[in-house]
Short mmCIF file of C-alpha atoms in Angstrom, two decimals:
data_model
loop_
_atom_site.label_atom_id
_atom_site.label_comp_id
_atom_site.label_asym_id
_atom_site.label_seq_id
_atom_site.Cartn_x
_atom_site.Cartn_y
_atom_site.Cartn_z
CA UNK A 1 6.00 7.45 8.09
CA UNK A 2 7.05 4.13 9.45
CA UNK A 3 3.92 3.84 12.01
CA UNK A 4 1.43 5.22 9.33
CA UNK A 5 3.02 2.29 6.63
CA UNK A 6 2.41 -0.32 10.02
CA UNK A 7 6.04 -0.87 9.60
CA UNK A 8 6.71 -0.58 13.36
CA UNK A 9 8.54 -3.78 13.16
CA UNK A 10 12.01 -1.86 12.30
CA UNK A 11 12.07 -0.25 15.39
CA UNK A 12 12.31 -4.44 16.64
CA UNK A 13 14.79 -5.08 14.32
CA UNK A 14 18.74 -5.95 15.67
CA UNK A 15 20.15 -2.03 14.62
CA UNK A 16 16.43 -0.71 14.10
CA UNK A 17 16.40 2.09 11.14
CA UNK A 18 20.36 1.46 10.81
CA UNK A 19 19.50 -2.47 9.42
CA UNK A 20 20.98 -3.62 6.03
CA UNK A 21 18.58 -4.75 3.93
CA UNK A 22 20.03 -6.04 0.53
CA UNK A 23 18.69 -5.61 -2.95
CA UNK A 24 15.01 -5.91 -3.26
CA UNK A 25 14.51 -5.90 0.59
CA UNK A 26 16.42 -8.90 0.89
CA UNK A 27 16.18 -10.05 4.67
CA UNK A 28 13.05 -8.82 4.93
CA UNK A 29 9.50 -10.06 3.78
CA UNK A 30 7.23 -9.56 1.15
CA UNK A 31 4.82 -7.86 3.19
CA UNK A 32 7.59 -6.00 5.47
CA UNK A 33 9.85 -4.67 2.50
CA UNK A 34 6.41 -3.22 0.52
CA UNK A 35 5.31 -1.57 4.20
CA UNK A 36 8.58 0.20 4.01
CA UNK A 37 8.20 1.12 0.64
CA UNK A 38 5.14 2.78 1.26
CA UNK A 39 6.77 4.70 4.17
CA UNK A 40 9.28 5.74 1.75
CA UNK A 41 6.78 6.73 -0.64
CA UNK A 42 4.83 8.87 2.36
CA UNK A 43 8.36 10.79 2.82
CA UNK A 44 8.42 11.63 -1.08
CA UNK A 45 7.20 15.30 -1.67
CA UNK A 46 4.01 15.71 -3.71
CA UNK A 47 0.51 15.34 -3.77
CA UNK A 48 -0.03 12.30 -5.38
CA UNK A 49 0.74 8.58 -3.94
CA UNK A 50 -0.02 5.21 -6.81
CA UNK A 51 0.01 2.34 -4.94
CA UNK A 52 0.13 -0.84 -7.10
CA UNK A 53 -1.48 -3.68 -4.80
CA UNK A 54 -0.42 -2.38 -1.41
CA UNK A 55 -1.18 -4.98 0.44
CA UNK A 56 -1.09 -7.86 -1.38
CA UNK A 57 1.59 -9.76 0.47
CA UNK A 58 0.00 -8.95 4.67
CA UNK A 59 -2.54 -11.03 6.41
CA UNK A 60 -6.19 -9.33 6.81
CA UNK A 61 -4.89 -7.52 10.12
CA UNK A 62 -1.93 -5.69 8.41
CA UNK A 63 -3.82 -5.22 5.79
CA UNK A 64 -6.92 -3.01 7.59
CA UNK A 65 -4.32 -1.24 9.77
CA UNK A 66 -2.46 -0.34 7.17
CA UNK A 67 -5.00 1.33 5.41
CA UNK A 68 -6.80 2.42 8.47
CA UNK A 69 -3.86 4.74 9.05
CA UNK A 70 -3.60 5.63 5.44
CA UNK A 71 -6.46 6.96 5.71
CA UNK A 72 -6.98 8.55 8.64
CA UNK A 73 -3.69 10.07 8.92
CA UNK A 74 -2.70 11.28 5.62
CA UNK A 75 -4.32 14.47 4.57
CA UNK A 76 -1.82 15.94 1.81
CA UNK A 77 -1.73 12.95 -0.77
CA UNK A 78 -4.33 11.70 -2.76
CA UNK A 79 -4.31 7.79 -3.68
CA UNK A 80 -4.24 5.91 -6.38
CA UNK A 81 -5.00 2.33 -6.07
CA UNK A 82 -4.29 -0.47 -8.33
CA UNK A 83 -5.95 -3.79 -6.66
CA UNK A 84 -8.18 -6.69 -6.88
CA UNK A 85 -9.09 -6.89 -3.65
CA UNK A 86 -12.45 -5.94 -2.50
CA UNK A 87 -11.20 -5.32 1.21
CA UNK A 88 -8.92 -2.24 0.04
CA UNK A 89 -11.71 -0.67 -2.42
CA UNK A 90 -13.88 -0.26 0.78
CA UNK A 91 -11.58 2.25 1.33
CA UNK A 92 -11.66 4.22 -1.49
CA UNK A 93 -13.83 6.97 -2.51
CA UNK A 94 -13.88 6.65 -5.58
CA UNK A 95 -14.29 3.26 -7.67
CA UNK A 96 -13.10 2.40 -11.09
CA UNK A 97 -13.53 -0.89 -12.57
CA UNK A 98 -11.85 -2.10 -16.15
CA UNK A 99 -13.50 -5.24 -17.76
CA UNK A 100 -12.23 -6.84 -21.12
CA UNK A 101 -14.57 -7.97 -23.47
CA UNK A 102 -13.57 -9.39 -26.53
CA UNK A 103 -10.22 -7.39 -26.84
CA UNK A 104 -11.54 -4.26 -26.24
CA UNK A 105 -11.36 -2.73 -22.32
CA UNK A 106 -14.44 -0.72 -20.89
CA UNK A 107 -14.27 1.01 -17.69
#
């Protein structure tokens, strides 16, 4: 789960899987502590995975690994994903876009 969620990095860290991490992934950043907490989220049972901007805290290279391995090596979830970039919705198969226009939302 860790190498699909390109959060290899633990294995780097001083005691690896056995590091403390405080509240909110404290000693960690952004873009490490939500890598892990899609690797948790790959470990939960069920079919169904929402990710709510993914990768909005990794550079562009993270970022395209990231999902490269999503989705290339995950075959029993299906994704949901909440984002406004355009990079990650290249990804998807499926597309849907809400617009607000003059209080009222249309998708």
């Amino acid at each position: 789960a860790l190498h699909t969620a390109a959060a290899d990095f633990v294995f780097g860290l001083s005691d690896g899987l056995d590091t403390l991490c405080g509240e909110q992934g404290a000693g960690l950043s952004e873009g490490q502590a939500q890598r892990i907490a899609i690797a948790r989220g790959l470990l939960r049972p069920g079919g169904l995975l929402l990710l709510d901007e993914p990768t909005s805290s990794l550079d562009e290279a993270t970022e395209k690994l990231l999902l490269e391995r999503l989705m290339t090596s995950v075959c029993d979830k299906t994704f949901i994903i909440v984002t406004h970039r355009e990079t990650v919705l290249q990804w998807c198969t499926h597309v849907l876009r809400l617009k607000k226009i003059s209080n009222q939302l249309y998708y």
